[in-house]
mmCIF file of C-alpha atoms in Angstrom:
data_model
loop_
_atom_site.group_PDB
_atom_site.id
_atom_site.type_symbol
_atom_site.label_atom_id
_atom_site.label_comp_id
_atom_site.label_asym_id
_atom_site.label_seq_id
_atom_site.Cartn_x
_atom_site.Cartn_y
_atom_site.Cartn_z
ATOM 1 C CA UNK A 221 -10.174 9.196 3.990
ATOM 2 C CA UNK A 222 -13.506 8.184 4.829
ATOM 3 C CA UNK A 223 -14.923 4.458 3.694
ATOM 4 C CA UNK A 224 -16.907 5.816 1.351
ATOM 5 C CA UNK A 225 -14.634 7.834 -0.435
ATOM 6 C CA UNK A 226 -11.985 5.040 -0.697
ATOM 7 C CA UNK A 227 -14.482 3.155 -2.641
ATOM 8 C CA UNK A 228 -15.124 6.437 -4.783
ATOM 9 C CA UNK A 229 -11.398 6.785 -5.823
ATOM 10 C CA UNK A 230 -10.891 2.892 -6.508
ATOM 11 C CA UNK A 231 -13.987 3.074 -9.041
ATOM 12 C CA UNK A 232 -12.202 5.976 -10.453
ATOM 13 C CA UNK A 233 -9.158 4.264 -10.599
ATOM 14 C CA UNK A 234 -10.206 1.358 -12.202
ATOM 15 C CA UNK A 235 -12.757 3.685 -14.684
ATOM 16 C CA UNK A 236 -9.206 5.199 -15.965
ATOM 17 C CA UNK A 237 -7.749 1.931 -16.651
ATOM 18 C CA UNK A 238 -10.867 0.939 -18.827
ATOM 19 C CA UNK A 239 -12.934 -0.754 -16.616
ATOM 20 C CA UNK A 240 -16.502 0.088 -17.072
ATOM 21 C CA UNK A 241 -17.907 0.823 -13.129
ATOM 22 C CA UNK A 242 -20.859 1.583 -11.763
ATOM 23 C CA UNK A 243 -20.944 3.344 -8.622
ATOM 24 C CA UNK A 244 -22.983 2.738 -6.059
ATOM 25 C CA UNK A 245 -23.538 5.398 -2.877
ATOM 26 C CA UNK A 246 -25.338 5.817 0.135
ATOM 27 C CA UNK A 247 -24.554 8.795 1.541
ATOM 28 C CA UNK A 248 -21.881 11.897 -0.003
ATOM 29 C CA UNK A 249 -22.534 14.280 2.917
ATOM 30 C CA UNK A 250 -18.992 13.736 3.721
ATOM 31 C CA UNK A 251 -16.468 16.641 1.855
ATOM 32 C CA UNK A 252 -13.869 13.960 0.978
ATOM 33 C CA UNK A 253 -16.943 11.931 -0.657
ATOM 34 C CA UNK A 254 -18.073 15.146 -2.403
ATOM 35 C CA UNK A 255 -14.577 15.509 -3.709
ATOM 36 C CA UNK A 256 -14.107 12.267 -4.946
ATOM 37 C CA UNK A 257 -17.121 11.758 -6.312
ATOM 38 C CA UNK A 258 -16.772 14.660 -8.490
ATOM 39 C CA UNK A 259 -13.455 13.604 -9.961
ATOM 40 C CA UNK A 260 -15.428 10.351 -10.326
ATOM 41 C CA UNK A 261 -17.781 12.296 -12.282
ATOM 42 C CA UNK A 262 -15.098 13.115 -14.793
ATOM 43 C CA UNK A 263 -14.855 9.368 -16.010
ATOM 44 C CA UNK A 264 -18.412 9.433 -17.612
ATOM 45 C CA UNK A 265 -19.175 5.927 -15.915
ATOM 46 C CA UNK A 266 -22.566 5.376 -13.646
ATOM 47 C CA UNK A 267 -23.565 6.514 -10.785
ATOM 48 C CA UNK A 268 -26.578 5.396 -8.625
ATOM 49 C CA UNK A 269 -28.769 5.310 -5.558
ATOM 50 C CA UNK A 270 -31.088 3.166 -6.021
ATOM 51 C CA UNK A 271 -30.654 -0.430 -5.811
ATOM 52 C CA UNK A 272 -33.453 -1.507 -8.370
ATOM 53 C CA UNK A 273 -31.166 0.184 -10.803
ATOM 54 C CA UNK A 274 -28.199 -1.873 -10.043
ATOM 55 C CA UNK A 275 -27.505 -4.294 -12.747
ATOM 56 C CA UNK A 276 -27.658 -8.290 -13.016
ATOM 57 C CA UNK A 277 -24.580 -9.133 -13.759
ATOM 58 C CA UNK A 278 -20.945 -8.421 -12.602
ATOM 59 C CA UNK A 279 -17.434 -8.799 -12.700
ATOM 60 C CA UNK A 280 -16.313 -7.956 -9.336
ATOM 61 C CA UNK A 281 -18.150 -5.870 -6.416
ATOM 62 C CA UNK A 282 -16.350 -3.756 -4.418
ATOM 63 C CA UNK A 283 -17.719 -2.879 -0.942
ATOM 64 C CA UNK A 284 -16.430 0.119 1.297
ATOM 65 C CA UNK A 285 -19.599 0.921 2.912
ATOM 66 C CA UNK A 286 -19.024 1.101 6.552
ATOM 67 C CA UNK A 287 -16.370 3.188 8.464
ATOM 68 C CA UNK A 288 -15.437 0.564 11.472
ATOM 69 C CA UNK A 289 -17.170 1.101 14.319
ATOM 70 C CA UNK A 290 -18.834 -1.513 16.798
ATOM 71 C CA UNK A 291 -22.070 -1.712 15.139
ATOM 72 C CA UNK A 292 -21.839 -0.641 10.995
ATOM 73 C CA UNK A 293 -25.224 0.523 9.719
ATOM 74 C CA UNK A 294 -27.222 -2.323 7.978
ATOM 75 C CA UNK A 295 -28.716 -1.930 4.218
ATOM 76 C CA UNK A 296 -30.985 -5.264 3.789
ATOM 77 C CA UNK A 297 -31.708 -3.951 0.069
ATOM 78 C CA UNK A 298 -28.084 -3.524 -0.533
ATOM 79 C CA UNK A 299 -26.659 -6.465 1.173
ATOM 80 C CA UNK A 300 -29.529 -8.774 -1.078
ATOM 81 C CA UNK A 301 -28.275 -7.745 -4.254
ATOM 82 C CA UNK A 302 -24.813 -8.482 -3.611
ATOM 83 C CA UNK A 303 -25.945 -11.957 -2.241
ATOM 84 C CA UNK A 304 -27.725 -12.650 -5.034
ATOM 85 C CA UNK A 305 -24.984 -11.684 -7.472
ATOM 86 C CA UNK A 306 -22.251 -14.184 -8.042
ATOM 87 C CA UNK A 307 -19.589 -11.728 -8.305
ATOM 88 C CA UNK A 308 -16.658 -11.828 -5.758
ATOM 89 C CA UNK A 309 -17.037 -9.713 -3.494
ATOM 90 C CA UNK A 310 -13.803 -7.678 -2.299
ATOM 91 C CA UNK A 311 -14.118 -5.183 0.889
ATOM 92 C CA UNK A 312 -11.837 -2.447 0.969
ATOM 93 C CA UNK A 313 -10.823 -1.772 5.000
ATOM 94 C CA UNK A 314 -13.575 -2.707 6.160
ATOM 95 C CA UNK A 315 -14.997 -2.913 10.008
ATOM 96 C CA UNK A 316 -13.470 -5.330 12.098
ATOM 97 C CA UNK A 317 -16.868 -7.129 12.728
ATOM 98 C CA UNK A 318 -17.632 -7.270 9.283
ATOM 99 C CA UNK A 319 -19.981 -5.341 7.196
ATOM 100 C CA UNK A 320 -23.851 -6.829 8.051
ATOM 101 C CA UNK A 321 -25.266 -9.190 5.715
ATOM 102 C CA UNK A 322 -22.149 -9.009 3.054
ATOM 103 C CA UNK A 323 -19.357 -11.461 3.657
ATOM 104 C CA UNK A 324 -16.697 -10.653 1.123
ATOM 105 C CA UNK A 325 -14.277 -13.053 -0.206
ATOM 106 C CA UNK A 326 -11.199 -10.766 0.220
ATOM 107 C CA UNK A 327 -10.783 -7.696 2.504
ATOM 108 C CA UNK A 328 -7.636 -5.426 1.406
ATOM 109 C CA UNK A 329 -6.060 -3.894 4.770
ATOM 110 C CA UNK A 330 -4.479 -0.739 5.181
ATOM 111 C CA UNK A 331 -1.283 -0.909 7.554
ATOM 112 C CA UNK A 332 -1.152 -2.703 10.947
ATOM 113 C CA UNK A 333 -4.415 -3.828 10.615
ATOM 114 C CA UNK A 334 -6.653 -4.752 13.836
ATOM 115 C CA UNK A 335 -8.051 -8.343 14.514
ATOM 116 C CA UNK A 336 -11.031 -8.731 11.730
ATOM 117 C CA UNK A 337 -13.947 -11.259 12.186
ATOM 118 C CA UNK A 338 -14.005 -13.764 9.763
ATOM 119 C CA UNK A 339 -16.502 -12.366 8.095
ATOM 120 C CA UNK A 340 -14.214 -10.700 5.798
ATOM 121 C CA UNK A 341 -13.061 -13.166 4.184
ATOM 122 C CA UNK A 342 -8.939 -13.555 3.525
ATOM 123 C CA UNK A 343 -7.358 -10.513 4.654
ATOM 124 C CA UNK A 344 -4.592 -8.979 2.708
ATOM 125 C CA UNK A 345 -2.340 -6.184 3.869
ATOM 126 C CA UNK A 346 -1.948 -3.402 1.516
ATOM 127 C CA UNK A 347 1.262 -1.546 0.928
ATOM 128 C CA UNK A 348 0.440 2.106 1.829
ATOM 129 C CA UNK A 349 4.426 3.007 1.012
ATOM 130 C CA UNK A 350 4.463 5.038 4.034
ATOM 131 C CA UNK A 351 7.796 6.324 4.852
ATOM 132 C CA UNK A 352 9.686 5.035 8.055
ATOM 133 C CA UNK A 353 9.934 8.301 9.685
ATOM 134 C CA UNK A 354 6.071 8.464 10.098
ATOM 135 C CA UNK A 355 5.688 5.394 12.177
ATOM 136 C CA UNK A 356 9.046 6.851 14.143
ATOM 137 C CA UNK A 357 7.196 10.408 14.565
ATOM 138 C CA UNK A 358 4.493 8.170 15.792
ATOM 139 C CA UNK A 359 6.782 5.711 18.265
ATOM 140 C CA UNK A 360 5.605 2.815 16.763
ATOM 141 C CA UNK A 361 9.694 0.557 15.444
ATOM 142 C CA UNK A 362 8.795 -0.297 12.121
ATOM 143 C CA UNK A 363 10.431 -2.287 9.626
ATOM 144 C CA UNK A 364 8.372 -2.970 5.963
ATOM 145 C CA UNK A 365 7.333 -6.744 6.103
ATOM 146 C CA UNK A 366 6.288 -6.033 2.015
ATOM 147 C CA UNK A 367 9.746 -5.771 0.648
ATOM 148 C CA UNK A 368 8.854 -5.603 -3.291
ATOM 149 C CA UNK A 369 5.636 -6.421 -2.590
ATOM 150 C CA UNK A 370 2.353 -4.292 -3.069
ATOM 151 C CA UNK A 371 0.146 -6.717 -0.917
ATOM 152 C CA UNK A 372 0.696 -9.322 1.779
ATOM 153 C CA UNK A 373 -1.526 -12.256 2.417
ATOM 154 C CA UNK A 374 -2.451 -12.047 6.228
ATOM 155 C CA UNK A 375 -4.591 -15.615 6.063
ATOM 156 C CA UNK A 376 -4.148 -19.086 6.656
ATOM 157 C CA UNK A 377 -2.847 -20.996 3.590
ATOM 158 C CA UNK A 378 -5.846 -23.322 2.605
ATOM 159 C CA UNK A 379 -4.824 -26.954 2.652
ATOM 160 C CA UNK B 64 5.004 19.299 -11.280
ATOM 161 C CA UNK B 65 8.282 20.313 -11.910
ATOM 162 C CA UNK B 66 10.499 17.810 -13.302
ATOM 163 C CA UNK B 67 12.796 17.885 -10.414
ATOM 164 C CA UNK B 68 9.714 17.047 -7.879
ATOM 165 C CA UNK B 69 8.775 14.306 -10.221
ATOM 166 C CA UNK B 70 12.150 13.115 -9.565
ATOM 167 C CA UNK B 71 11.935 13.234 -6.032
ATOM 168 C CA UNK B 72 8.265 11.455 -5.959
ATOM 169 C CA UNK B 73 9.501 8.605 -7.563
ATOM 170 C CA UNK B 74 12.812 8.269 -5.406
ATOM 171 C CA UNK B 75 10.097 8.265 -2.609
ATOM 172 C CA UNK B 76 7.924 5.436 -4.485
ATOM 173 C CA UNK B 77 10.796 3.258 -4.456
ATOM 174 C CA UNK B 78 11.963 3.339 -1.420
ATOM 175 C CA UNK B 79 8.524 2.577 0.067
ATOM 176 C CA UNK B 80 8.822 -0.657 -1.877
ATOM 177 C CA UNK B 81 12.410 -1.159 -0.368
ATOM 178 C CA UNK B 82 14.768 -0.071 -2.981
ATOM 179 C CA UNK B 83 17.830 1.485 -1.687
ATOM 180 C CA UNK B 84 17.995 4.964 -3.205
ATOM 181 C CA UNK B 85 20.466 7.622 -3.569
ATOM 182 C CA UNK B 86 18.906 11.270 -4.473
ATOM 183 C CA UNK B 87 21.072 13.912 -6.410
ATOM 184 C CA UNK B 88 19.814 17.287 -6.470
ATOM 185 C CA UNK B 89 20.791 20.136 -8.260
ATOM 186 C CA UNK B 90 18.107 22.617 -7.186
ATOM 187 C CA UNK B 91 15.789 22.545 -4.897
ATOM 188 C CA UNK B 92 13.750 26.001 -4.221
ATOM 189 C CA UNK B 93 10.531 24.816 -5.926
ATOM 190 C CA UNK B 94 7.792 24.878 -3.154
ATOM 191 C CA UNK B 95 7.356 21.366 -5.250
ATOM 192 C CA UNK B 96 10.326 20.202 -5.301
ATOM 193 C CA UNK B 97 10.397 21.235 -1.457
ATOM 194 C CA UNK B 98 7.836 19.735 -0.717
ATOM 195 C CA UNK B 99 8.767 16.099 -2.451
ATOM 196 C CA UNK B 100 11.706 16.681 -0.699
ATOM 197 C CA UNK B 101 10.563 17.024 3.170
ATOM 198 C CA UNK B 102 8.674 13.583 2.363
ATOM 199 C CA UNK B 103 11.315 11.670 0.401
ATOM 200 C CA UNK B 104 13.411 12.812 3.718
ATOM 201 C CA UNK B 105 11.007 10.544 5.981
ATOM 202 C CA UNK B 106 12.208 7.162 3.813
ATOM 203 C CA UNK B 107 15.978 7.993 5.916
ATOM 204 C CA UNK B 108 17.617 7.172 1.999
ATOM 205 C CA UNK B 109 20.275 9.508 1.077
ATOM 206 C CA UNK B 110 20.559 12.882 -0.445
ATOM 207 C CA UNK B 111 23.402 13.846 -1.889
ATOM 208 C CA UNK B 112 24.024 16.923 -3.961
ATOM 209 C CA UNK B 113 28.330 16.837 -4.524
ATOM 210 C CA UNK B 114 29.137 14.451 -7.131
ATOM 211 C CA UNK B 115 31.977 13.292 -5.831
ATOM 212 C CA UNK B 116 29.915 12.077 -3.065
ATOM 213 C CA UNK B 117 27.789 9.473 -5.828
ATOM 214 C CA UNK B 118 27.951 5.792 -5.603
ATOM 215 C CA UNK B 119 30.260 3.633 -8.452
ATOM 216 C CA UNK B 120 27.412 1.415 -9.067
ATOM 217 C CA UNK B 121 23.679 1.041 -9.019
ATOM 218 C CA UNK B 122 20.772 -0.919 -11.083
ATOM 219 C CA UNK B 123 19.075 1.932 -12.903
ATOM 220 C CA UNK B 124 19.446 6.028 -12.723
ATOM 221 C CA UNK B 125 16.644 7.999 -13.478
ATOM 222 C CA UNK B 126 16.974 11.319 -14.690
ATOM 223 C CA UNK B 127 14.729 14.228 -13.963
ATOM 224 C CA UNK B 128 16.461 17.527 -14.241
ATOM 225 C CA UNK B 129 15.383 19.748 -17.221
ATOM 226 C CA UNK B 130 12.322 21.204 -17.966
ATOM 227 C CA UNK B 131 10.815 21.558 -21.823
ATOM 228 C CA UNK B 132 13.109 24.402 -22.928
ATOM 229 C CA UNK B 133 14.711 25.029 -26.054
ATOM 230 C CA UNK B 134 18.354 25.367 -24.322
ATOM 231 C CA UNK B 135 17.800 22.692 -21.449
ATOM 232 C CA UNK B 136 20.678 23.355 -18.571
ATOM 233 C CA UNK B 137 23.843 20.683 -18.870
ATOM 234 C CA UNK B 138 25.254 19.287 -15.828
ATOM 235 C CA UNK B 139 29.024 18.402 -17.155
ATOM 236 C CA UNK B 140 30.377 16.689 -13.964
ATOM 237 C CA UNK B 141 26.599 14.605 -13.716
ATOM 238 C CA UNK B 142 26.629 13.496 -17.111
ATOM 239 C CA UNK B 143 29.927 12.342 -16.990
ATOM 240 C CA UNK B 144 29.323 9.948 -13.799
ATOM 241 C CA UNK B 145 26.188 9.148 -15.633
ATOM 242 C CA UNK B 146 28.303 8.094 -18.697
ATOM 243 C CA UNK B 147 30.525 6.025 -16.424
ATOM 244 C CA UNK B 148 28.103 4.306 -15.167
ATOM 245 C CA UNK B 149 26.932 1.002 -16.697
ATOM 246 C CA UNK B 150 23.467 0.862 -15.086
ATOM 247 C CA UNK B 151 20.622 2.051 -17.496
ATOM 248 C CA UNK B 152 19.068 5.287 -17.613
ATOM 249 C CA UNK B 153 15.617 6.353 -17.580
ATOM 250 C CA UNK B 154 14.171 9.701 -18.240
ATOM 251 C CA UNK B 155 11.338 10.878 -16.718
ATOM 252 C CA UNK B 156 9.492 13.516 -19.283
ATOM 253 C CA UNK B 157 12.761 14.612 -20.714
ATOM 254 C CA UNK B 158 12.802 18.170 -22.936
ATOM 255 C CA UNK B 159 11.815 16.807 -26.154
ATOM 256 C CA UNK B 160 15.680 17.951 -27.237
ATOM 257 C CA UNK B 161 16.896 15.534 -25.195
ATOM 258 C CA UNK B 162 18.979 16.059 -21.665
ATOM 259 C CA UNK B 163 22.384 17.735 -22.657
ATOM 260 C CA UNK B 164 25.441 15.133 -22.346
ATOM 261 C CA UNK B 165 22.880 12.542 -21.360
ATOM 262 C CA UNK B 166 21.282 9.440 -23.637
ATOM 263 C CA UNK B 167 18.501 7.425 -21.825
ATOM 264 C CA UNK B 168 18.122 3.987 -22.892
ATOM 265 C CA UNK B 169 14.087 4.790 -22.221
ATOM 266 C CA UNK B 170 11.985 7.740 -21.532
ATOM 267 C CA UNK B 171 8.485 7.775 -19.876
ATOM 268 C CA UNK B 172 6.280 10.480 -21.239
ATOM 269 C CA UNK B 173 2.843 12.097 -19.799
ATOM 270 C CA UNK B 174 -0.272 12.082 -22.162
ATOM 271 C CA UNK B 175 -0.232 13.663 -25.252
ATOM 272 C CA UNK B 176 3.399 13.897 -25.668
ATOM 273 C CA UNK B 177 5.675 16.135 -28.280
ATOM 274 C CA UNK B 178 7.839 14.856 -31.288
ATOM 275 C CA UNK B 179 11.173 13.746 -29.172
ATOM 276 C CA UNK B 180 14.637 13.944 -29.941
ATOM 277 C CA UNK B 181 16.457 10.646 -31.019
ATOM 278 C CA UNK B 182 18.359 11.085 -27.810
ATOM 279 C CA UNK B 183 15.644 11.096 -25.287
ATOM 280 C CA UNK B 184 15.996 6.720 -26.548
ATOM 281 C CA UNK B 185 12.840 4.254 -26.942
ATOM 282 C CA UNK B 186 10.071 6.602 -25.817
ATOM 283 C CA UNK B 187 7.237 5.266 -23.666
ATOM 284 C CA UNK B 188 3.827 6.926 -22.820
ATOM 285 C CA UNK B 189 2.737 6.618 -19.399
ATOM 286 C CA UNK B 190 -0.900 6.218 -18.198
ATOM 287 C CA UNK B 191 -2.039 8.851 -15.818
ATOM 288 C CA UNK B 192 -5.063 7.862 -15.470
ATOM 289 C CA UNK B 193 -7.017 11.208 -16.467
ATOM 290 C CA UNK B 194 -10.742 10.699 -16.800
ATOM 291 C CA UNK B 195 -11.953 11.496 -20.268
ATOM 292 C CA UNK B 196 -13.911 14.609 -19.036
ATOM 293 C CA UNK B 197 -10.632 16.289 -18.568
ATOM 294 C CA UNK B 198 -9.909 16.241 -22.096
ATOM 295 C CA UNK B 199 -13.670 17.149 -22.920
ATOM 296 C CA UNK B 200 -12.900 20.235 -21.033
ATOM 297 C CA UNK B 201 -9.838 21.702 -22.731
ATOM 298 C CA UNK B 202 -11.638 20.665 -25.994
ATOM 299 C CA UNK B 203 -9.798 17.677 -26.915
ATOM 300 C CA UNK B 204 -12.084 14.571 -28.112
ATOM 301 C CA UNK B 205 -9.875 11.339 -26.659
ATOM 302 C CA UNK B 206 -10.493 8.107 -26.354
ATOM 303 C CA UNK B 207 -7.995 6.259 -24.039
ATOM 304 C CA UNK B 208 -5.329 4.185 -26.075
ATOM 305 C CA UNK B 209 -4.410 2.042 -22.768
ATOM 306 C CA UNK B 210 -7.167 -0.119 -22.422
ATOM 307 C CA UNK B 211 -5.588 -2.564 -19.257
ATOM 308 C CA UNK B 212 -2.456 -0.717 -19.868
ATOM 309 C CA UNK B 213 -0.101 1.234 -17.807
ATOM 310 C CA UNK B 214 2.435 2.014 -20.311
ATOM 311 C CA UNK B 215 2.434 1.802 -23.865
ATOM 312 C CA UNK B 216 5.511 1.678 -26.111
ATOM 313 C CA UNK B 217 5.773 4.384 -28.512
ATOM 314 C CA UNK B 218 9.016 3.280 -30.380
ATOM 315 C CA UNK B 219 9.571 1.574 -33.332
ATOM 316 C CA UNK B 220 9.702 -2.418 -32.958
ATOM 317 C CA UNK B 221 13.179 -3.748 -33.207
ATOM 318 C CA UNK B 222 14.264 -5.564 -36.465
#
């Protein structure tokens, strides 16, 4: 699933459990962004493109913005808004070095993650609840290091 | 989704989070239900579909096996190791009759459920997280009762 439409389905998510969200996009070329958005769509909540429309005040920005390549496209509008908001700022998956001119306070990782920059903030590895036989399919040995868990801190403890 | 592959989804569910799970099956030629199946297969748990071949003990059984029908099918030699068993049992979307030969402590219902049978026990409704346009759609006016909430109780308060 592209960046983009991970971000899509967790403001749907979250617009089903009551949240009130207000979506953000730069680009839905992308069919799995089309799709998403127009379940999205179904929830009534915002949607916009413009980032003078974006409002004041927060409770918690989400960012999946770039897909992770070597250098992630830049959006100085974008990227000043969220700096000037004092929301926490949590990036879902994203590049390893960083998204430019956001640094989150949490990144959520999707299994064996790669070496991220510390620009993204504490990294936490999400629980995907992929079966055993696809890493076997895929060679990789894998045992679950989540147990119960849903999410594992991958950062230092702070002192 | 047939009741069986709802079954079969959540036997999946769990063992991604590490529970140990044993799957009894009493049908399987749903394209659902085969489907559920060829993935719950990749956790390596068990399927069993004799049983004689069922464990003595576990923590909880969940139940899946009969649609919404007027004369839901009974299982005699299932609900019978069922009644032996001292772990509690949960009902996923049970008919609204109940399961024949089998009393759930609890039962989790979709949206918008039916008038249930005392024997389907304390009934809980599930949040699945439809956006409100769906009901728009269909011509139903609703208005989420979760708020936060992933499962409401629907039973009487205990005395």
């Amino acid at each position: 699933m592209p960046q983009g439409a991970v971000g899509v389905n967790t403001a749907r998510q979250l617009a089903s459990h009551g949240v009130r969200t207000v979506l953000f996009t730069v680009a839905m070329d992308a069919p799995a962004i089309e799709k998403e958005l127009s379940l999205y769509m179904l929830t009534k909540n915002r949607v916009l493109n413009n980032v003078s429309d974006l409002p004041n005040v927060g409770d918690l920005i989400i960012v999946a913005l770039c897909e992770d390549t070597e250098n992630p496209s830049h959006y100085p509008l974008l990227s000043d808004w969220i700096n000037k908001n004092k929301a926490p700022v949590l990036a879902l998956d994203p590049p390893t070095v960083g998204t430019p001119g956001i640094t989150p306070k949490f990144s959520l990782l999707p299994v064996l993650p790669l070496p991220h920059s510390s620009n993204n903030g504490k990294l936490y590895l999400c629980n995907l609840g992929f079966p055993v036989d696809i890493f076997n399919e895929v060679g990789i040995k894998y045992k679950s290091p989540f147990g119960p868990k849903f999410v594992i801190p991958l950062h230092p403890r702070d002192d």
